[in-house]
Amino acid sequence: MEVKQGTMAVVGVVGAIFAVAGLFVYLIWGEPVWLYTTLEILAAVHLIAFFVTHFEMLRDISLRRSTQFGANSLLMIVLFVAILSILNFIFARHETRFDLSGTGAYTLAPQTVDLLKNLKKEVKISGFFQEQSTVKEKAKELFGNYVHESPRIKYEMIDPDKRPAVAKQYGITEYDTIVLESGGQTATVRTVSEEEITSALIRISRDQKKHFYFIEGHGEHAIDDTDRGGYSYLRDAIARQGFIVKKLHLLSEKTIPKDAAVVVIGGPQRGFTPEEQEMISAYLTGGGRLFFMIDPMVSADMYPFLSKWGVRLEDDIILDPTSGLGGAIPIVNPGGYPSHAITNRFNLATFYPLSRSIGFDTSKEDSFRFEPILQTGQNSWLTRAITGEISID
């Protein structure tokens, strides 16, 4: 019994040392989190073991009136309070949340979480809401989710009626406005939604603005066109991600700008001149990125050009009678996304009106890697015999 009590006394002393060491690391350096957390967990384990093994002694002591308030009782009380304090310290810095909504309404999207985990600068979110605003609580809950995922996020709720000077400083002219600040950059959001706030966060967290160039001059879909076949929505979506979107006329520019992060060719109806093709080839050879989209039943004289890179365009249309939207609108279900960074975490079905198949020249696999990112289901097929009109309405 004496050996056991002696051993447990050592355990208690070691626990106290761990507790002091963890507190020292937290107060002096504050980092790394894993170090002081590990020390405090070890302290809690040792002190709890000591407390449990001495619980009988505590009960015996408490029954003796003469020693009820003695040194041993005081020691056990202090020990109990210390254990609670350590556990509170650990839980306060490692908060765990559970979304019980059933729909994930209070859970940030994985893409947002990844962004927050990799933030390198402090971000301040200022929400300008009246006291009786119907969306104030929703905004506060959303801001709290951001803060939970990143210690670099700070937020403040401001009533512009009570603090008009601050509202004027930020140029606030409407209620329910959100301002994000980071590294001297600002972004204003007027919709309380994760999509809008995350897009603004991306814009202000980029050190350098990357450029998307959309080639024009061959009947491509225009980025200024707001009709059904236009790319204005695509342009706006890219801009919300913090990129700069520009038009590019190859014959006028004579080269692809060096700041081009991505060059987009969106549905050309006419062919490219040999000079233009040479510009694109030089850009790709230098490590450039090309996003090429070409409609079915249209060649635009690009087959020979693409074949140099191992890409084989097929003269066909994909039909899928199971999509429920017409045979010419194939569906890609969640199981149809091969493992790839682009489609990582895609968990919804997507539709592709009027699509053609793409193949790869295996003779070029020593030079290029072909990675499909979309695959239609087993009930789809290809057809080369296209007669009459195909409706996708």
mmCIF file of C-alpha atoms in Angstrom:
data_model
loop_
_atom_site.group_PDB
_atom_site.id
_atom_site.type_symbol
_atom_site.label_atom_id
_atom_site.label_comp_id
_atom_site.label_asym_id
_atom_site.label_seq_id
_atom_site.Cartn_x
_atom_site.Cartn_y
_atom_site.Cartn_z
ATOM 1 C CA MET A 1 0.000 0.000 0.000
ATOM 2 C CA GLU A 2 2.876 2.315 0.832
ATOM 3 C CA VAL A 3 4.530 1.558 -2.512
ATOM 4 C CA LYS A 4 1.261 2.298 -4.309
ATOM 5 C CA GLN A 5 0.755 5.568 -2.462
ATOM 6 C CA GLY A 6 4.384 6.504 -3.092
ATOM 7 C CA THR A 7 4.054 5.745 -6.780
ATOM 8 C CA MET A 8 0.843 7.735 -7.071
ATOM 9 C CA ALA A 9 2.469 10.626 -5.242
ATOM 10 C CA VAL A 10 5.067 10.702 -8.008
ATOM 11 C CA VAL A 11 2.230 10.619 -10.540
ATOM 12 C CA GLY A 12 0.671 13.640 -8.851
ATOM 13 C CA VAL A 13 3.947 15.564 -8.869
ATOM 14 C CA VAL A 14 4.542 14.746 -12.550
ATOM 15 C CA GLY A 15 1.007 15.912 -13.342
ATOM 16 C CA ALA A 16 1.666 19.218 -11.598
ATOM 17 C CA ILE A 17 4.895 19.630 -13.590
ATOM 18 C CA PHE A 18 3.059 18.992 -16.864
ATOM 19 C CA ALA A 19 0.401 21.545 -15.903
ATOM 20 C CA VAL A 20 2.953 24.255 -15.101
ATOM 21 C CA ALA A 21 4.974 23.480 -18.245
ATOM 22 C CA GLY A 22 1.885 23.716 -20.462
ATOM 23 C CA LEU A 23 0.863 27.013 -18.886
ATOM 24 C CA PHE A 24 4.410 28.332 -19.316
ATOM 25 C CA VAL A 25 4.477 27.453 -23.058
ATOM 26 C CA TYR A 26 1.045 29.044 -23.578
ATOM 27 C CA LEU A 27 1.872 32.294 -21.747
ATOM 28 C CA ILE A 28 5.407 32.759 -23.105
ATOM 29 C CA TRP A 29 5.118 31.614 -26.732
ATOM 30 C CA GLY A 30 1.473 30.774 -27.417
ATOM 31 C CA GLU A 31 2.679 28.360 -30.093
ATOM 32 C CA PRO A 32 2.703 25.593 -31.090
ATOM 33 C CA VAL A 33 -0.823 24.743 -30.046
ATOM 34 C CA TRP A 34 -0.208 20.998 -30.131
ATOM 35 C CA LEU A 35 2.621 21.314 -27.581
ATOM 36 C CA TYR A 36 0.825 23.084 -24.752
ATOM 37 C CA THR A 37 -2.337 21.080 -25.466
ATOM 38 C CA THR A 38 -0.404 17.813 -25.161
ATOM 39 C CA LEU A 39 1.212 18.979 -21.931
ATOM 40 C CA GLU A 40 -2.142 19.941 -20.410
ATOM 41 C CA ILE A 41 -3.743 16.651 -21.467
ATOM 42 C CA LEU A 42 -0.895 14.731 -19.824
ATOM 43 C CA ALA A 43 -1.328 16.904 -16.719
ATOM 44 C CA ALA A 44 -5.060 16.153 -16.603
ATOM 45 C CA VAL A 45 -4.484 12.393 -16.998
ATOM 46 C CA HIS A 46 -1.890 12.264 -14.208
ATOM 47 C CA LEU A 47 -3.840 14.461 -11.800
ATOM 48 C CA ILE A 48 -7.087 12.577 -12.389
ATOM 49 C CA ALA A 49 -5.253 9.284 -11.709
ATOM 50 C CA PHE A 50 -3.851 10.745 -8.496
ATOM 51 C CA PHE A 51 -7.247 12.103 -7.450
ATOM 52 C CA VAL A 52 -9.068 8.805 -8.108
ATOM 53 C CA THR A 53 -6.539 6.710 -6.162
ATOM 54 C CA HIS A 54 -6.769 9.086 -3.207
ATOM 55 C CA PHE A 55 -10.551 9.465 -3.251
ATOM 56 C CA GLU A 56 -11.037 6.950 -0.446
ATOM 57 C CA MET A 57 -8.570 8.862 1.667
ATOM 58 C CA LEU A 58 -10.470 12.073 0.982
ATOM 59 C CA ARG A 59 -13.734 10.481 2.101
ATOM 60 C CA ASP A 60 -12.153 9.132 5.289
ATOM 61 C CA ILE A 61 -10.646 12.498 6.106
ATOM 62 C CA SER A 62 -13.908 14.341 5.511
ATOM 63 C CA LEU A 63 -15.670 12.092 8.053
ATOM 64 C CA ARG A 64 -13.313 13.138 10.828
ATOM 65 C CA ARG A 65 -14.535 16.333 12.371
ATOM 66 C CA SER A 66 -11.097 17.190 13.745
ATOM 67 C CA THR A 67 -9.484 17.067 10.331
ATOM 68 C CA GLN A 68 -12.413 18.189 8.190
ATOM 69 C CA PHE A 69 -10.633 21.389 7.259
ATOM 70 C CA GLY A 70 -7.110 20.031 7.528
ATOM 71 C CA ALA A 71 -4.236 20.331 5.085
ATOM 72 C CA ASN A 72 -5.089 17.080 3.270
ATOM 73 C CA SER A 73 -8.657 18.160 2.604
ATOM 74 C CA LEU A 74 -7.450 21.514 1.339
ATOM 75 C CA LEU A 75 -4.944 19.776 -0.944
ATOM 76 C CA MET A 76 -7.623 17.551 -2.492
ATOM 77 C CA ILE A 77 -9.935 20.516 -3.033
ATOM 78 C CA VAL A 78 -7.150 22.436 -4.743
ATOM 79 C CA LEU A 79 -6.373 19.368 -6.843
ATOM 80 C CA PHE A 80 -10.014 19.006 -7.894
ATOM 81 C CA VAL A 81 -10.219 22.677 -8.898
ATOM 82 C CA ALA A 82 -6.924 22.349 -10.805
ATOM 83 C CA ILE A 83 -8.276 19.399 -12.800
ATOM 84 C CA LEU A 84 -11.420 21.307 -13.727
ATOM 85 C CA SER A 85 -9.350 24.336 -14.715
ATOM 86 C CA ILE A 86 -7.081 22.258 -16.953
ATOM 87 C CA LEU A 87 -10.030 20.580 -18.679
ATOM 88 C CA ASN A 88 -11.703 23.944 -19.197
ATOM 89 C CA PHE A 89 -8.464 25.309 -20.643
ATOM 90 C CA ILE A 90 -8.235 22.428 -23.145
ATOM 91 C CA PHE A 91 -11.873 22.545 -24.233
ATOM 92 C CA ALA A 92 -11.895 26.341 -24.548
ATOM 93 C CA ARG A 93 -9.081 26.196 -27.109
ATOM 94 C CA HIS A 94 -10.339 23.157 -28.966
ATOM 95 C CA GLU A 95 -14.004 23.887 -29.378
ATOM 96 C CA THR A 96 -16.079 21.195 -31.063
ATOM 97 C CA ARG A 97 -19.312 22.044 -32.821
ATOM 98 C CA PHE A 98 -22.105 19.772 -33.984
ATOM 99 C CA ASP A 99 -24.563 20.699 -36.731
ATOM 100 C CA LEU A 100 -27.897 19.194 -35.693
ATOM 101 C CA SER A 101 -29.922 20.880 -38.445
ATOM 102 C CA GLY A 102 -29.965 17.727 -40.586
ATOM 103 C CA THR A 103 -29.304 19.799 -43.710
ATOM 104 C CA GLY A 104 -25.844 21.125 -42.909
ATOM 105 C CA ALA A 105 -27.217 24.651 -42.597
ATOM 106 C CA TYR A 106 -24.644 25.537 -39.944
ATOM 107 C CA THR A 107 -21.666 23.804 -41.576
ATOM 108 C CA LEU A 108 -19.265 25.585 -43.905
ATOM 109 C CA ALA A 109 -18.501 24.020 -47.287
ATOM 110 C CA PRO A 110 -15.244 22.029 -47.508
ATOM 111 C CA GLN A 111 -13.850 24.571 -49.983
ATOM 112 C CA THR A 112 -14.443 27.379 -47.476
ATOM 113 C CA VAL A 113 -12.833 25.378 -44.679
ATOM 114 C CA ASP A 114 -9.752 24.696 -46.839
ATOM 115 C CA LEU A 115 -9.462 28.396 -47.604
ATOM 116 C CA LEU A 116 -9.721 29.349 -43.936
ATOM 117 C CA LYS A 117 -7.154 26.768 -42.859
ATOM 118 C CA ASN A 118 -4.624 28.251 -45.281
ATOM 119 C CA LEU A 119 -5.129 31.933 -44.551
ATOM 120 C CA LYS A 120 -1.803 33.728 -44.138
ATOM 121 C CA LYS A 121 -3.114 37.163 -43.129
ATOM 122 C CA GLU A 122 -5.473 38.509 -40.514
ATOM 123 C CA VAL A 123 -8.988 39.216 -41.783
ATOM 124 C CA LYS A 124 -11.467 41.582 -40.144
ATOM 125 C CA ILE A 125 -15.166 41.257 -40.930
ATOM 126 C CA SER A 126 -17.394 44.225 -40.090
ATOM 127 C CA GLY A 127 -21.133 43.631 -40.281
ATOM 128 C CA PHE A 128 -23.338 46.744 -40.419
ATOM 129 C CA PHE A 129 -26.779 45.728 -39.156
ATOM 130 C CA GLN A 130 -29.564 47.522 -37.351
ATOM 131 C CA GLU A 131 -30.528 46.139 -33.966
ATOM 132 C CA GLN A 132 -33.839 44.847 -35.358
ATOM 133 C CA SER A 133 -32.368 43.491 -38.612
ATOM 134 C CA THR A 134 -33.954 40.209 -39.698
ATOM 135 C CA VAL A 135 -30.622 38.811 -40.933
ATOM 136 C CA LYS A 136 -28.377 39.980 -38.114
ATOM 137 C CA GLU A 137 -28.480 36.696 -36.188
ATOM 138 C CA LYS A 138 -27.905 34.708 -39.365
ATOM 139 C CA ALA A 139 -24.836 36.834 -40.120
ATOM 140 C CA LYS A 140 -23.531 36.481 -36.577
ATOM 141 C CA GLU A 141 -23.877 32.701 -36.722
ATOM 142 C CA LEU A 142 -22.122 32.614 -40.085
ATOM 143 C CA PHE A 143 -19.273 34.828 -38.854
ATOM 144 C CA GLY A 144 -18.912 32.544 -35.842
ATOM 145 C CA ASN A 145 -18.447 29.558 -38.144
ATOM 146 C CA TYR A 146 -15.622 31.372 -39.919
ATOM 147 C CA VAL A 147 -13.959 32.283 -36.635
ATOM 148 C CA HIS A 148 -14.251 28.678 -35.459
ATOM 149 C CA GLU A 149 -12.281 27.465 -38.487
ATOM 150 C CA SER A 150 -9.524 30.093 -38.392
ATOM 151 C CA PRO A 151 -7.971 32.162 -35.594
ATOM 152 C CA ARG A 152 -7.058 34.748 -38.243
ATOM 153 C CA ILE A 153 -10.703 35.761 -38.640
ATOM 154 C CA LYS A 154 -12.103 38.499 -36.396
ATOM 155 C CA TYR A 155 -15.550 40.038 -36.695
ATOM 156 C CA GLU A 156 -17.521 42.947 -35.280
ATOM 157 C CA MET A 157 -21.234 43.744 -35.443
ATOM 158 C CA ILE A 158 -21.877 47.478 -35.898
ATOM 159 C CA ASP A 159 -25.179 49.327 -35.762
ATOM 160 C CA PRO A 160 -24.773 52.182 -38.281
ATOM 161 C CA ASP A 161 -27.481 54.209 -36.517
ATOM 162 C CA LYS A 162 -25.600 54.117 -33.224
ATOM 163 C CA ARG A 163 -22.132 54.495 -34.764
ATOM 164 C CA PRO A 164 -22.645 56.737 -37.820
ATOM 165 C CA ALA A 165 -19.016 57.875 -37.855
ATOM 166 C CA VAL A 166 -17.797 54.319 -38.362
ATOM 167 C CA ALA A 167 -20.414 53.714 -41.056
ATOM 168 C CA LYS A 168 -19.275 56.883 -42.847
ATOM 169 C CA GLN A 169 -15.651 55.798 -42.564
ATOM 170 C CA TYR A 170 -16.458 52.579 -44.429
ATOM 171 C CA GLY A 171 -18.720 54.304 -46.935
ATOM 172 C CA ILE A 172 -21.811 52.388 -45.822
ATOM 173 C CA THR A 173 -24.964 53.572 -47.567
ATOM 174 C CA GLU A 174 -27.172 50.514 -47.030
ATOM 175 C CA TYR A 175 -28.082 48.424 -44.018
ATOM 176 C CA ASP A 176 -27.077 44.733 -43.871
ATOM 177 C CA THR A 177 -23.721 45.423 -45.526
ATOM 178 C CA ILE A 178 -20.578 43.409 -44.778
ATOM 179 C CA VAL A 179 -17.020 44.695 -45.226
ATOM 180 C CA LEU A 180 -13.976 42.412 -45.254
ATOM 181 C CA GLU A 181 -10.454 43.797 -44.749
ATOM 182 C CA SER A 182 -7.066 42.122 -45.071
ATOM 183 C CA GLY A 183 -3.591 43.367 -45.936
ATOM 184 C CA GLY A 184 -4.819 46.755 -47.110
ATOM 185 C CA GLN A 185 -7.492 45.272 -49.383
ATOM 186 C CA THR A 186 -11.229 45.527 -48.828
ATOM 187 C CA ALA A 187 -14.326 43.874 -50.254
ATOM 188 C CA THR A 188 -17.981 44.739 -49.720
ATOM 189 C CA VAL A 189 -20.778 42.156 -49.580
ATOM 190 C CA ARG A 190 -24.486 42.947 -49.510
ATOM 191 C CA THR A 191 -25.836 39.415 -49.255
ATOM 192 C CA VAL A 192 -25.537 37.361 -46.081
ATOM 193 C CA SER A 193 -24.409 34.070 -47.596
ATOM 194 C CA GLU A 194 -21.386 31.820 -47.358
ATOM 195 C CA GLU A 195 -20.869 31.939 -51.122
ATOM 196 C CA GLU A 196 -20.615 35.734 -51.222
ATOM 197 C CA ILE A 197 -18.459 36.053 -48.105
ATOM 198 C CA THR A 198 -16.057 33.308 -49.191
ATOM 199 C CA SER A 199 -15.740 34.838 -52.657
ATOM 200 C CA ALA A 200 -14.902 38.201 -51.076
ATOM 201 C CA LEU A 201 -12.426 36.484 -48.765
ATOM 202 C CA ILE A 202 -10.674 34.931 -51.760
ATOM 203 C CA ARG A 203 -10.439 38.297 -53.482
ATOM 204 C CA ILE A 204 -8.792 40.106 -50.586
ATOM 205 C CA SER A 205 -6.504 37.234 -49.549
ATOM 206 C CA ARG A 206 -4.729 36.929 -52.909
ATOM 207 C CA ASP A 207 -1.376 38.721 -52.965
ATOM 208 C CA GLN A 208 -1.368 38.834 -56.764
ATOM 209 C CA LYS A 209 -4.344 39.018 -59.081
ATOM 210 C CA LYS A 210 -4.281 36.296 -61.710
ATOM 211 C CA HIS A 211 -5.657 36.934 -65.181
ATOM 212 C CA PHE A 212 -8.099 34.869 -67.219
ATOM 213 C CA TYR A 213 -8.009 35.660 -70.937
ATOM 214 C CA PHE A 214 -10.953 34.732 -73.152
ATOM 215 C CA ILE A 215 -9.961 34.529 -76.810
ATOM 216 C CA GLU A 216 -12.365 36.194 -79.232
ATOM 217 C CA GLY A 217 -12.606 36.616 -82.992
ATOM 218 C CA HIS A 218 -13.735 33.141 -84.048
ATOM 219 C CA GLY A 219 -17.384 33.190 -83.055
ATOM 220 C CA GLU A 220 -16.696 32.250 -79.431
ATOM 221 C CA HIS A 221 -19.263 32.803 -76.687
ATOM 222 C CA ALA A 222 -18.783 36.391 -75.538
ATOM 223 C CA ILE A 223 -18.109 37.264 -71.898
ATOM 224 C CA ASP A 224 -20.313 40.362 -72.287
ATOM 225 C CA ASP A 225 -23.273 38.383 -73.634
ATOM 226 C CA THR A 226 -26.049 38.028 -71.058
ATOM 227 C CA ASP A 227 -28.177 35.732 -73.239
ATOM 228 C CA ARG A 228 -28.470 32.011 -72.653
ATOM 229 C CA GLY A 229 -25.427 31.213 -74.779
ATOM 230 C CA GLY A 230 -23.311 34.032 -73.373
ATOM 231 C CA TYR A 231 -20.504 33.809 -70.835
ATOM 232 C CA SER A 232 -21.349 36.834 -68.690
ATOM 233 C CA TYR A 233 -22.330 34.576 -65.793
ATOM 234 C CA LEU A 234 -19.052 32.669 -66.131
ATOM 235 C CA ARG A 235 -17.131 35.959 -66.212
ATOM 236 C CA ASP A 236 -18.832 37.160 -63.025
ATOM 237 C CA ALA A 237 -18.255 33.837 -61.261
ATOM 238 C CA ILE A 238 -14.530 33.944 -62.062
ATOM 239 C CA ALA A 239 -14.284 37.579 -60.965
ATOM 240 C CA ARG A 240 -15.884 36.711 -57.624
ATOM 241 C CA GLN A 241 -13.005 34.300 -57.046
ATOM 242 C CA GLY A 242 -10.517 37.159 -57.174
ATOM 243 C CA PHE A 243 -9.376 36.791 -60.796
ATOM 244 C CA ILE A 244 -9.196 39.490 -63.472
ATOM 245 C CA VAL A 245 -11.103 38.588 -66.643
ATOM 246 C CA LYS A 246 -10.059 40.045 -69.981
ATOM 247 C CA LYS A 247 -10.702 39.579 -73.688
ATOM 248 C CA LEU A 248 -7.878 38.566 -76.008
ATOM 249 C CA HIS A 249 -7.627 39.067 -79.780
ATOM 250 C CA LEU A 250 -4.611 37.063 -80.869
ATOM 251 C CA LEU A 251 -4.059 38.739 -84.240
ATOM 252 C CA SER A 252 -4.091 42.161 -82.579
ATOM 253 C CA GLU A 253 -1.917 41.300 -79.597
ATOM 254 C CA LYS A 254 0.481 39.063 -81.567
ATOM 255 C CA THR A 255 1.185 37.101 -78.391
ATOM 256 C CA ILE A 256 -0.444 35.737 -75.265
ATOM 257 C CA PRO A 257 0.315 38.040 -72.291
ATOM 258 C CA LYS A 258 2.827 36.731 -69.782
ATOM 259 C CA ASP A 259 0.433 37.338 -66.884
ATOM 260 C CA ALA A 260 -2.119 34.875 -68.317
ATOM 261 C CA ALA A 261 -2.923 32.304 -65.644
ATOM 262 C CA VAL A 262 -5.463 30.617 -67.932
ATOM 263 C CA VAL A 263 -6.450 31.120 -71.565
ATOM 264 C CA VAL A 264 -10.013 30.177 -72.447
ATOM 265 C CA ILE A 265 -11.279 29.245 -75.906
ATOM 266 C CA GLY A 266 -15.033 29.005 -75.494
ATOM 267 C CA GLY A 267 -16.935 27.448 -78.391
ATOM 268 C CA PRO A 268 -15.244 28.792 -81.556
ATOM 269 C CA GLN A 269 -17.252 28.510 -84.777
ATOM 270 C CA ARG A 270 -14.421 29.357 -87.177
ATOM 271 C CA GLY A 271 -10.859 28.156 -87.497
ATOM 272 C CA PHE A 272 -7.669 29.694 -86.148
ATOM 273 C CA THR A 273 -4.978 30.925 -88.493
ATOM 274 C CA PRO A 274 -1.576 29.148 -88.484
ATOM 275 C CA GLU A 275 -0.131 32.225 -86.781
ATOM 276 C CA GLU A 276 -2.714 32.042 -83.984
ATOM 277 C CA GLN A 277 -2.150 28.331 -83.524
ATOM 278 C CA GLU A 278 1.577 28.954 -83.235
ATOM 279 C CA MET A 279 0.958 31.545 -80.484
ATOM 280 C CA ILE A 280 -1.158 29.066 -78.519
ATOM 281 C CA SER A 281 1.430 26.297 -78.994
ATOM 282 C CA ALA A 282 4.206 28.574 -77.728
ATOM 283 C CA TYR A 283 2.096 29.456 -74.696
ATOM 284 C CA LEU A 284 1.419 25.791 -73.872
ATOM 285 C CA THR A 285 5.036 24.787 -74.437
ATOM 286 C CA GLY A 286 6.056 27.430 -71.923
ATOM 287 C CA GLY A 287 3.838 25.879 -69.254
ATOM 288 C CA GLY A 288 0.631 27.777 -69.949
ATOM 289 C CA ARG A 289 -2.883 26.531 -69.197
ATOM 290 C CA LEU A 290 -5.566 26.310 -71.871
ATOM 291 C CA PHE A 291 -9.246 25.667 -71.207
ATOM 292 C CA PHE A 292 -10.706 24.647 -74.551
ATOM 293 C CA MET A 293 -14.430 24.132 -75.187
ATOM 294 C CA ILE A 294 -15.803 23.189 -78.571
ATOM 295 C CA ASP A 295 -19.400 22.408 -79.405
ATOM 296 C CA PRO A 296 -20.412 19.120 -81.066
ATOM 297 C CA MET A 297 -20.868 19.146 -84.829
ATOM 298 C CA VAL A 298 -18.298 21.972 -85.025
ATOM 299 C CA SER A 299 -14.669 21.387 -85.949
ATOM 300 C CA ALA A 300 -13.302 24.949 -86.210
ATOM 301 C CA ASP A 301 -10.350 23.294 -87.992
ATOM 302 C CA MET A 302 -8.798 22.505 -84.594
ATOM 303 C CA TYR A 303 -8.510 18.710 -84.913
ATOM 304 C CA PRO A 304 -4.918 18.690 -86.230
ATOM 305 C CA PHE A 305 -3.837 21.272 -83.667
ATOM 306 C CA LEU A 306 -5.272 19.357 -80.698
ATOM 307 C CA SER A 307 -3.940 16.037 -81.966
ATOM 308 C CA LYS A 308 -0.385 17.358 -81.444
ATOM 309 C CA TRP A 309 -1.164 17.368 -77.728
ATOM 310 C CA GLY A 310 -2.730 13.924 -77.724
ATOM 311 C CA VAL A 311 -6.336 15.154 -77.604
ATOM 312 C CA ARG A 312 -8.768 13.458 -79.983
ATOM 313 C CA LEU A 313 -12.120 15.103 -80.642
ATOM 314 C CA GLU A 314 -14.850 12.704 -81.710
ATOM 315 C CA ASP A 315 -17.574 13.626 -84.206
ATOM 316 C CA ASP A 316 -20.418 12.488 -82.026
ATOM 317 C CA ILE A 317 -23.004 13.516 -79.463
ATOM 318 C CA ILE A 318 -23.549 11.898 -76.080
ATOM 319 C CA LEU A 319 -27.132 10.750 -75.497
ATOM 320 C CA ASP A 320 -28.533 9.847 -72.099
ATOM 321 C CA PRO A 321 -32.262 8.952 -71.901
ATOM 322 C CA THR A 322 -32.066 8.565 -68.098
ATOM 323 C CA SER A 323 -31.232 12.203 -67.402
ATOM 324 C CA GLY A 324 -34.908 13.213 -67.410
ATOM 325 C CA LEU A 325 -34.101 16.428 -69.280
ATOM 326 C CA GLY A 326 -33.961 15.119 -72.821
ATOM 327 C CA GLY A 327 -31.656 12.632 -74.487
ATOM 328 C CA ALA A 328 -29.134 15.286 -75.528
ATOM 329 C CA ILE A 329 -28.481 16.376 -71.936
ATOM 330 C CA PRO A 330 -26.303 13.678 -70.347
ATOM 331 C CA ILE A 331 -26.052 13.507 -66.580
ATOM 332 C CA VAL A 332 -22.948 12.854 -64.504
ATOM 333 C CA ASN A 333 -23.836 11.407 -61.114
ATOM 334 C CA PRO A 334 -21.559 11.709 -58.046
ATOM 335 C CA GLY A 335 -20.064 8.316 -58.869
ATOM 336 C CA GLY A 336 -19.056 9.568 -62.313
ATOM 337 C CA TYR A 337 -16.309 11.871 -61.093
ATOM 338 C CA PRO A 338 -12.915 10.153 -61.276
ATOM 339 C CA SER A 339 -10.410 11.015 -58.577
ATOM 340 C CA HIS A 340 -9.104 14.443 -59.554
ATOM 341 C CA ALA A 341 -8.365 17.746 -57.819
ATOM 342 C CA ILE A 342 -10.866 19.612 -60.011
ATOM 343 C CA THR A 343 -13.838 17.437 -59.059
ATOM 344 C CA ASN A 344 -12.693 16.602 -55.553
ATOM 345 C CA ARG A 345 -15.699 16.561 -53.183
ATOM 346 C CA PHE A 346 -18.249 16.936 -55.978
ATOM 347 C CA ASN A 347 -21.346 15.316 -54.466
ATOM 348 C CA LEU A 348 -24.138 16.554 -56.729
ATOM 349 C CA ALA A 349 -25.286 15.476 -60.161
ATOM 350 C CA THR A 350 -24.353 17.782 -63.045
ATOM 351 C CA PHE A 351 -25.797 18.119 -66.564
ATOM 352 C CA TYR A 352 -24.057 18.869 -69.866
ATOM 353 C CA PRO A 353 -26.359 19.921 -72.739
ATOM 354 C CA LEU A 354 -25.068 18.966 -76.199
ATOM 355 C CA SER A 355 -21.777 17.294 -75.312
ATOM 356 C CA ARG A 356 -19.305 15.309 -77.376
ATOM 357 C CA SER A 357 -16.823 12.682 -76.270
ATOM 358 C CA ILE A 358 -13.085 13.246 -75.995
ATOM 359 C CA GLY A 359 -10.403 10.617 -76.500
ATOM 360 C CA PHE A 360 -6.647 10.390 -76.089
ATOM 361 C CA ASP A 361 -3.974 9.257 -78.499
ATOM 362 C CA THR A 362 -2.201 6.512 -76.552
ATOM 363 C CA SER A 363 0.872 6.832 -78.762
ATOM 364 C CA LYS A 364 1.606 10.123 -76.992
ATOM 365 C CA GLU A 365 1.273 8.853 -73.434
ATOM 366 C CA ASP A 366 5.043 9.064 -72.960
ATOM 367 C CA SER A 367 4.810 12.841 -73.392
ATOM 368 C CA PHE A 368 1.372 13.693 -72.024
ATOM 369 C CA ARG A 369 -0.933 12.498 -69.264
ATOM 370 C CA PHE A 370 -4.626 12.166 -69.982
ATOM 371 C CA GLU A 371 -6.906 12.453 -66.939
ATOM 372 C CA PRO A 372 -10.685 12.430 -67.494
ATOM 373 C CA ILE A 373 -12.676 14.401 -64.936
ATOM 374 C CA LEU A 374 -16.243 13.501 -66.024
ATOM 375 C CA GLN A 375 -17.805 10.214 -67.061
ATOM 376 C CA THR A 376 -21.422 9.653 -68.024
ATOM 377 C CA GLY A 377 -23.387 6.647 -66.746
ATOM 378 C CA GLN A 378 -23.744 3.167 -68.198
ATOM 379 C CA ASN A 379 -27.056 4.053 -69.848
ATOM 380 C CA SER A 380 -25.534 6.738 -72.076
ATOM 381 C CA TRP A 381 -24.220 6.152 -75.571
ATOM 382 C CA LEU A 382 -22.673 7.951 -78.530
ATOM 383 C CA THR A 383 -24.207 8.638 -81.896
ATOM 384 C CA ARG A 384 -22.592 9.885 -85.097
ATOM 385 C CA ALA A 385 -25.773 9.772 -87.164
ATOM 386 C CA ILE A 386 -27.379 13.104 -86.336
ATOM 387 C CA THR A 387 -30.492 13.971 -88.352
ATOM 388 C CA GLY A 388 -33.098 16.640 -87.812
ATOM 389 C CA GLU A 389 -33.040 19.001 -84.850
ATOM 390 C CA ILE A 390 -32.055 18.239 -81.285
ATOM 391 C CA SER A 391 -33.983 20.095 -78.627
ATOM 392 C CA ILE A 392 -32.692 20.651 -75.115
ATOM 393 C CA ASP A 393 -35.649 22.717 -73.863
#
